[in-house]
Every structure is written in C-alpha cells, then in structure tokens.
Amino acid sequence: MSGPEGGSASGEGVAGDGDVPSPGQGKRWGGTGLVIALLLGLLGFGISVQFKAGNSDAGLAAARPEDLVRILSDLDSQQERLRREISDLEDSRRQLDSGAQGRDAALAEARKRADELGILAGTLPAEGPGLSIEITPGTEKVKAEVILDAVEELRGAGAEAMQISGRDGGTVRIVAPTYFVDGDNDRLVVAGLSLAAPYTIMVIGGPDTMRTALNIPGGVVDSVRQHGGTVLVREADPVRVTALHTAGELKYAKPA
C-alpha cells in the first residue's frame, strides 16, 4: 500500500509542479501582454478617429447649402485675417530691421505732418503760389456775407492758407472757426478785430482754380460789382501768409 500511496503522492507532486510557471515564462507573458494592450489601444484610437471623421463628413453632407456657404465664408474670413496679421508682422519686422534709418524716416515724416497741421490750424506761417485779392466797396459797403462767400469759394477751390487785412493794417488769419460780422461805421469785424475797407485777402493755393471760382456767374466778383465795387485779383508766387491764429487752451480734449 505504501507503494501505491507513494506513487500517488509522487503523481500529485508532478501535477502541482506543472501549475506553477517558471520565472522566465512569467516575464515572457508580461511583455507579450504589454504589446497586446498597446496594439488594442492604437486600434481603438484609430476606430475613434475614423468614427469622428465619418460623423463630421456625414454632418457636412446633411447640412443645408446656406450653412455650407456660411462655413466656407467663415473659413475664408479667417484665412484673410491671418494673412493680414502675417503682413502686419512682416512690416513691423522690416521696420525694426531698418534700425536707425527707419526711425529717422519716421521722425521726418512726423515733423512734416506736424507742419502741415500747423498751417491748417493757422499756428504756423506759410508761403507758396496763390492770389492777392483786393476788394473795394462802391456805393454800398461790402457786407460780411460777401467776404464769407469769398472765403468759402476759395476753400472749395483748394485754398490751403488765408489771411485778411484792412486799410488800417489789421490782419487776421482765416481758419475754420473764424467768423465775419458787419461792424459799425461800414467796418468789418473778423474774429473780433475791426477792419476798414478796402480788404485784401492773401490766399495760397492753385491760382487758376481759385480765380475761376471767384469769377463764376453770380459769385463774389459779380456781387461786388453790382454795388459799384471792384475786385482786383493778382497772381503771386510766393504769397506769404504770416498772420497767426492763437489756439485756445483745451479744457476737455487731450492727445489719445
């Protein structure tokens, strides 16, 4: 009996040894499992991407024509905006690369612009080709509205700088806020200064265009002549506009 029992015990021992994997075999199964898990993950990712792409294509296929047009328009707008941004950045880079030369050119342009604005505002003197216009009253005084019409016609013809003076030597720079009022004793009040006739307007601009504007039928020249007055227009180069306008102090506005 001991023989069979021993054989039985020996058989159980062999069966038990077969259930326990060896250390090398466990490592091989661990590496294989990792590879399988990685492949399964990649397969799932591919299926997900394909599913999303299919859904997107299906969504576009089911979209209305006006929706597709809107989507295309949005994409075009985004592309154009990005192109503008790229262009602006390239311009900035070129300006930075230009260094001192670019800064000098920018400074010169800023000074030129400041001078132009100073002439328009009447805070700087100016000279250039233009006209000298002498207005002499006849049987009646030259009213303020006639002088205002002359100024407006000259501005419309491209006048860039103007001043008006009277017989007694007073001179006023004509700018946007300048006003004209009939004064006492047949005098003309310009921006608060009383002037006596005859009046002389010095104006810088294209001489031919301004002369034509003054001589249009029913214009300034006709109006003065109808009352016995005269308008003498002379071309001059240069015309010098030296009277300056004193800008008022700003209360609310400031540079932005």
Short mmCIF file of C-alpha atoms in Angstrom, two decimals:
data_model
loop_
_atom_site.label_atom_id
_atom_site.label_comp_id
_atom_site.label_asym_id
_atom_site.label_seq_id
_atom_site.Cartn_x
_atom_site.Cartn_y
_atom_site.Cartn_z
CA MET A 1 0.00 0.00 0.00
CA SER A 2 2.86 2.16 0.72
CA GLY A 3 3.96 1.73 -2.88
CA PRO A 4 0.69 2.96 -4.39
CA GLU A 5 0.40 5.70 -1.82
CA GLY A 6 3.92 6.78 -2.60
CA GLY A 7 3.15 6.62 -6.31
CA SER A 8 0.01 8.62 -5.75
CA ALA A 9 1.93 11.21 -3.79
CA SER A 10 4.54 11.34 -6.48
CA GLY A 11 1.81 11.87 -9.10
CA GLU A 12 0.25 14.74 -7.14
CA GLY A 13 3.66 16.33 -6.75
CA VAL A 14 4.20 16.31 -10.52
CA ALA A 15 0.77 17.78 -11.15
CA GLY A 16 1.44 20.56 -8.63
CA ASP A 17 4.77 21.42 -10.20
CA GLY A 18 3.10 21.80 -13.61
CA ASP A 19 0.68 24.54 -12.32
CA VAL A 20 3.44 26.93 -11.17
CA PRO A 21 5.10 28.88 -14.06
CA SER A 22 8.81 29.38 -14.05
CA PRO A 23 10.26 32.90 -13.57
CA GLY A 24 11.38 33.22 -17.21
CA GLN A 25 7.99 32.17 -18.51
CA GLY A 26 6.24 34.87 -16.41
CA LYS A 27 8.42 37.59 -17.87
CA ARG A 28 7.69 36.49 -21.43
CA TRP A 29 3.95 36.59 -20.80
CA GLY A 30 4.22 40.07 -19.19
CA GLY A 31 5.98 41.60 -22.22
CA THR A 32 3.54 39.98 -24.63
CA GLY A 33 0.58 41.35 -22.69
CA LEU A 34 2.00 44.88 -22.82
CA VAL A 35 2.40 44.66 -26.61
CA ILE A 36 -1.13 43.33 -27.00
CA ALA A 37 -2.52 46.11 -24.81
CA LEU A 38 -0.67 48.75 -26.83
CA LEU A 39 -1.97 47.33 -30.11
CA LEU A 40 -5.50 47.25 -28.76
CA GLY A 41 -5.15 50.90 -27.65
CA LEU A 42 -3.94 52.00 -31.09
CA LEU A 43 -6.75 50.08 -32.74
CA GLY A 44 -9.31 51.77 -30.51
CA PHE A 45 -7.84 55.24 -31.23
CA GLY A 46 -7.97 54.61 -34.98
CA ILE A 47 -11.57 53.44 -34.78
CA SER A 48 -12.47 56.57 -32.73
CA VAL A 49 -10.84 58.96 -35.20
CA GLN A 50 -12.47 57.23 -38.13
CA PHE A 51 -15.83 57.38 -36.37
CA LYS A 52 -15.48 61.11 -35.67
CA ALA A 53 -14.38 61.82 -39.24
CA GLY A 54 -17.31 59.82 -40.53
CA ASN A 55 -19.68 61.76 -38.29
CA SER A 56 -18.17 65.09 -39.47
CA ASP A 57 -18.47 64.11 -43.12
CA ALA A 58 -22.00 62.93 -42.51
CA GLY A 59 -22.80 66.23 -40.79
CA LEU A 60 -21.47 68.26 -43.72
CA ALA A 61 -23.30 66.04 -46.17
CA ALA A 62 -26.56 66.63 -44.32
CA ALA A 63 -26.00 70.41 -43.95
CA ARG A 64 -28.10 72.88 -45.91
CA PRO A 65 -26.46 74.78 -48.81
CA GLU A 66 -26.70 78.08 -46.94
CA ASP A 67 -24.94 76.50 -43.94
CA LEU A 68 -22.14 75.26 -46.17
CA VAL A 69 -21.80 78.72 -47.71
CA ARG A 70 -21.60 80.26 -44.24
CA ILE A 71 -18.94 77.76 -43.14
CA LEU A 72 -16.91 78.44 -46.27
CA SER A 73 -17.28 82.18 -45.77
CA ASP A 74 -16.08 81.89 -42.16
CA LEU A 75 -13.04 79.91 -43.28
CA ASP A 76 -12.25 82.48 -45.96
CA SER A 77 -12.57 85.30 -43.42
CA GLN A 78 -10.24 83.54 -41.01
CA GLN A 79 -7.73 82.96 -43.78
CA GLU A 80 -7.86 86.61 -44.83
CA ARG A 81 -7.46 87.78 -41.22
CA LEU A 82 -4.43 85.55 -40.75
CA ARG A 83 -2.92 86.85 -43.97
CA ARG A 84 -3.35 90.43 -42.77
CA GLU A 85 -1.77 89.60 -39.44
CA ILE A 86 1.17 87.98 -41.22
CA SER A 87 1.55 91.05 -43.45
CA ASP A 88 1.45 93.41 -40.44
CA LEU A 89 4.03 91.36 -38.59
CA GLU A 90 6.31 91.31 -41.63
CA ASP A 91 6.01 95.10 -41.93
CA SER A 92 6.87 95.50 -38.27
CA ARG A 93 9.86 93.23 -38.69
CA ARG A 94 11.11 95.22 -41.66
CA GLN A 95 10.73 98.46 -39.72
CA LEU A 96 12.63 97.03 -36.78
CA ASP A 97 15.31 95.65 -39.08
CA SER A 98 15.76 99.05 -40.70
CA GLY A 99 17.06 100.35 -37.36
CA ALA A 100 18.15 103.98 -37.09
CA GLN A 101 17.39 104.73 -40.73
CA GLY A 102 13.76 103.76 -40.23
CA ARG A 103 13.47 105.84 -37.06
CA ASP A 104 14.91 108.88 -38.82
CA ALA A 105 12.46 108.48 -41.71
CA ALA A 106 9.54 108.13 -39.29
CA LEU A 107 10.66 111.21 -37.38
CA ALA A 108 10.98 113.24 -40.59
CA GLU A 109 7.50 112.17 -41.68
CA ALA A 110 6.07 113.09 -38.27
CA ARG A 111 7.65 116.56 -38.45
CA LYS A 112 6.28 117.08 -41.96
CA ARG A 113 2.81 116.09 -40.79
CA ALA A 114 3.05 118.42 -37.79
CA ASP A 115 4.00 121.33 -40.08
CA GLU A 116 1.04 120.62 -42.36
CA LEU A 117 -1.34 120.51 -39.42
CA GLY A 118 0.17 123.74 -38.08
CA ILE A 119 -0.53 125.50 -41.38
CA LEU A 120 -4.11 124.22 -41.49
CA ALA A 121 -4.68 125.29 -37.89
CA GLY A 122 -3.13 128.69 -38.57
CA THR A 123 -0.43 128.35 -35.92
CA LEU A 124 2.45 128.40 -38.44
CA PRO A 125 3.22 130.89 -41.24
CA ALA A 126 3.12 129.66 -44.82
CA GLU A 127 4.16 130.66 -48.30
CA GLY A 128 3.51 129.38 -51.79
CA PRO A 129 1.80 130.20 -55.07
CA GLY A 130 -1.58 131.85 -54.83
CA LEU A 131 -3.59 135.05 -55.21
CA SER A 132 -3.80 138.54 -53.78
CA ILE A 133 -7.44 139.66 -53.81
CA GLU A 134 -8.30 143.32 -53.12
CA ILE A 135 -11.99 144.07 -52.52
CA THR A 136 -13.04 147.75 -52.64
CA PRO A 137 -16.63 148.81 -51.87
CA GLY A 138 -18.61 151.07 -54.17
CA THR A 139 -21.88 152.81 -53.37
CA GLU A 140 -22.59 150.32 -50.59
CA LYS A 141 -20.40 148.66 -48.03
CA VAL A 142 -19.08 145.17 -48.59
CA LYS A 143 -21.10 143.05 -46.20
CA ALA A 144 -19.74 140.26 -44.06
CA GLU A 145 -21.69 137.66 -46.00
CA VAL A 146 -19.86 138.63 -49.22
CA ILE A 147 -16.47 138.13 -47.56
CA LEU A 148 -17.66 134.81 -46.13
CA ASP A 149 -18.80 133.72 -49.60
CA ALA A 150 -15.36 134.60 -50.97
CA VAL A 151 -13.66 132.53 -48.27
CA GLU A 152 -15.95 129.56 -48.89
CA GLU A 153 -15.42 129.71 -52.66
CA LEU A 154 -11.66 129.83 -52.16
CA ARG A 155 -11.76 126.89 -49.77
CA GLY A 156 -13.85 124.93 -52.24
CA ALA A 157 -11.23 125.68 -54.91
CA GLY A 158 -8.42 124.23 -52.81
CA ALA A 159 -7.15 127.15 -50.73
CA GLU A 160 -4.69 125.95 -48.09
CA ALA A 161 -3.93 129.11 -46.10
CA MET A 162 -5.55 132.57 -45.96
CA GLN A 163 -5.40 135.88 -44.17
CA ILE A 164 -7.39 139.10 -44.50
CA SER A 165 -6.23 142.62 -43.75
CA GLY A 166 -7.86 146.06 -43.75
CA ARG A 167 -6.78 149.54 -44.75
CA ASP A 168 -5.65 150.33 -41.23
CA GLY A 169 -3.21 147.41 -41.17
CA GLY A 170 -5.07 144.91 -39.01
CA THR A 171 -4.61 141.32 -40.20
CA VAL A 172 -6.41 138.11 -39.22
CA ARG A 173 -5.51 134.52 -40.10
CA ILE A 174 -8.56 132.77 -41.54
CA VAL A 175 -9.10 129.29 -40.10
CA ALA A 176 -12.08 127.02 -39.50
CA PRO A 177 -13.59 128.92 -36.50
CA THR A 178 -13.03 132.42 -37.97
CA TYR A 179 -16.26 134.45 -38.09
CA PHE A 180 -17.29 137.58 -40.02
CA VAL A 181 -19.73 140.20 -38.71
CA ASP A 182 -20.89 143.62 -40.01
CA GLY A 183 -19.42 146.29 -37.74
CA ASP A 184 -20.18 149.95 -37.10
CA ASN A 185 -19.13 152.73 -39.49
CA ASP A 186 -19.07 150.42 -42.50
CA ARG A 187 -16.37 148.29 -40.94
CA LEU A 188 -15.94 144.53 -40.97
CA VAL A 189 -15.37 142.54 -37.79
CA VAL A 190 -13.29 139.40 -38.33
CA ALA A 191 -12.77 137.13 -35.32
CA GLY A 192 -13.23 140.12 -33.02
CA LEU A 193 -10.90 142.51 -34.92
CA SER A 194 -12.47 145.54 -36.68
CA LEU A 195 -11.13 146.17 -40.20
CA ALA A 196 -11.66 149.10 -42.54
CA ALA A 197 -12.17 148.76 -46.31
CA PRO A 198 -10.65 148.06 -48.75
CA TYR A 199 -9.93 144.48 -47.74
CA THR A 200 -7.08 142.34 -49.02
CA ILE A 201 -7.18 138.55 -48.90
CA MET A 202 -3.89 136.70 -49.33
CA VAL A 203 -4.50 133.08 -50.22
CA ILE A 204 -2.22 130.12 -51.02
CA GLY A 205 -3.45 127.52 -53.47
CA GLY A 206 -3.89 126.79 -57.17
CA PRO A 207 -4.19 130.28 -58.76
CA ASP A 208 -6.15 129.30 -61.85
CA THR A 209 -8.72 127.21 -59.98
CA MET A 210 -9.29 129.87 -57.33
CA ARG A 211 -9.58 132.65 -59.92
CA THR A 212 -12.23 130.66 -61.78
CA ALA A 213 -14.17 130.10 -58.54
CA LEU A 214 -14.27 133.82 -57.79
CA ASN A 215 -15.49 134.71 -61.28
CA ILE A 216 -18.38 132.26 -61.60
CA PRO A 217 -21.66 133.96 -62.62
CA GLY A 218 -23.41 135.28 -59.53
CA GLY A 219 -20.28 134.79 -57.43
CA VAL A 220 -18.21 137.18 -55.34
CA VAL A 221 -16.91 139.33 -58.20
CA ASP A 222 -20.43 139.78 -59.65
CA SER A 223 -21.90 140.59 -56.24
CA VAL A 224 -19.34 143.34 -55.50
CA ARG A 225 -19.58 144.86 -58.97
CA GLN A 226 -23.37 145.04 -58.82
CA HIS A 227 -22.96 147.56 -55.99
CA GLY A 228 -20.30 149.60 -57.75
CA GLY A 229 -17.34 147.96 -56.06
CA THR A 230 -14.27 146.34 -57.57
CA VAL A 231 -12.40 143.07 -57.07
CA LEU A 232 -8.77 143.09 -58.17
CA VAL A 233 -7.23 139.63 -58.42
CA ARG A 234 -3.47 139.28 -58.83
CA GLU A 235 -1.46 136.10 -59.11
CA ALA A 236 1.65 135.93 -56.94
CA ASP A 237 4.43 133.48 -56.20
CA PRO A 238 5.14 133.33 -53.41
CA VAL A 239 2.18 134.53 -51.42
CA ARG A 240 3.16 134.93 -47.78
CA VAL A 241 0.59 134.28 -45.07
CA THR A 242 2.23 135.49 -41.87
CA ALA A 243 -0.68 136.22 -39.51
CA LEU A 244 -1.07 133.52 -36.85
CA HIS A 245 -4.10 132.16 -35.08
CA THR A 246 -3.75 131.74 -31.33
CA ALA A 247 -5.19 128.40 -30.38
CA GLY A 248 -7.34 128.38 -27.27
CA GLU A 249 -6.45 126.30 -24.24
CA LEU A 250 -8.04 122.87 -24.28
CA LYS A 251 -10.37 122.11 -21.36
CA TYR A 252 -11.55 118.60 -22.14
CA ALA A 253 -9.61 117.11 -25.04
CA LYS A 254 -6.19 115.52 -24.72
CA PRO A 255 -3.97 113.55 -27.10
CA ALA A 256 -5.14 109.95 -27.45
#
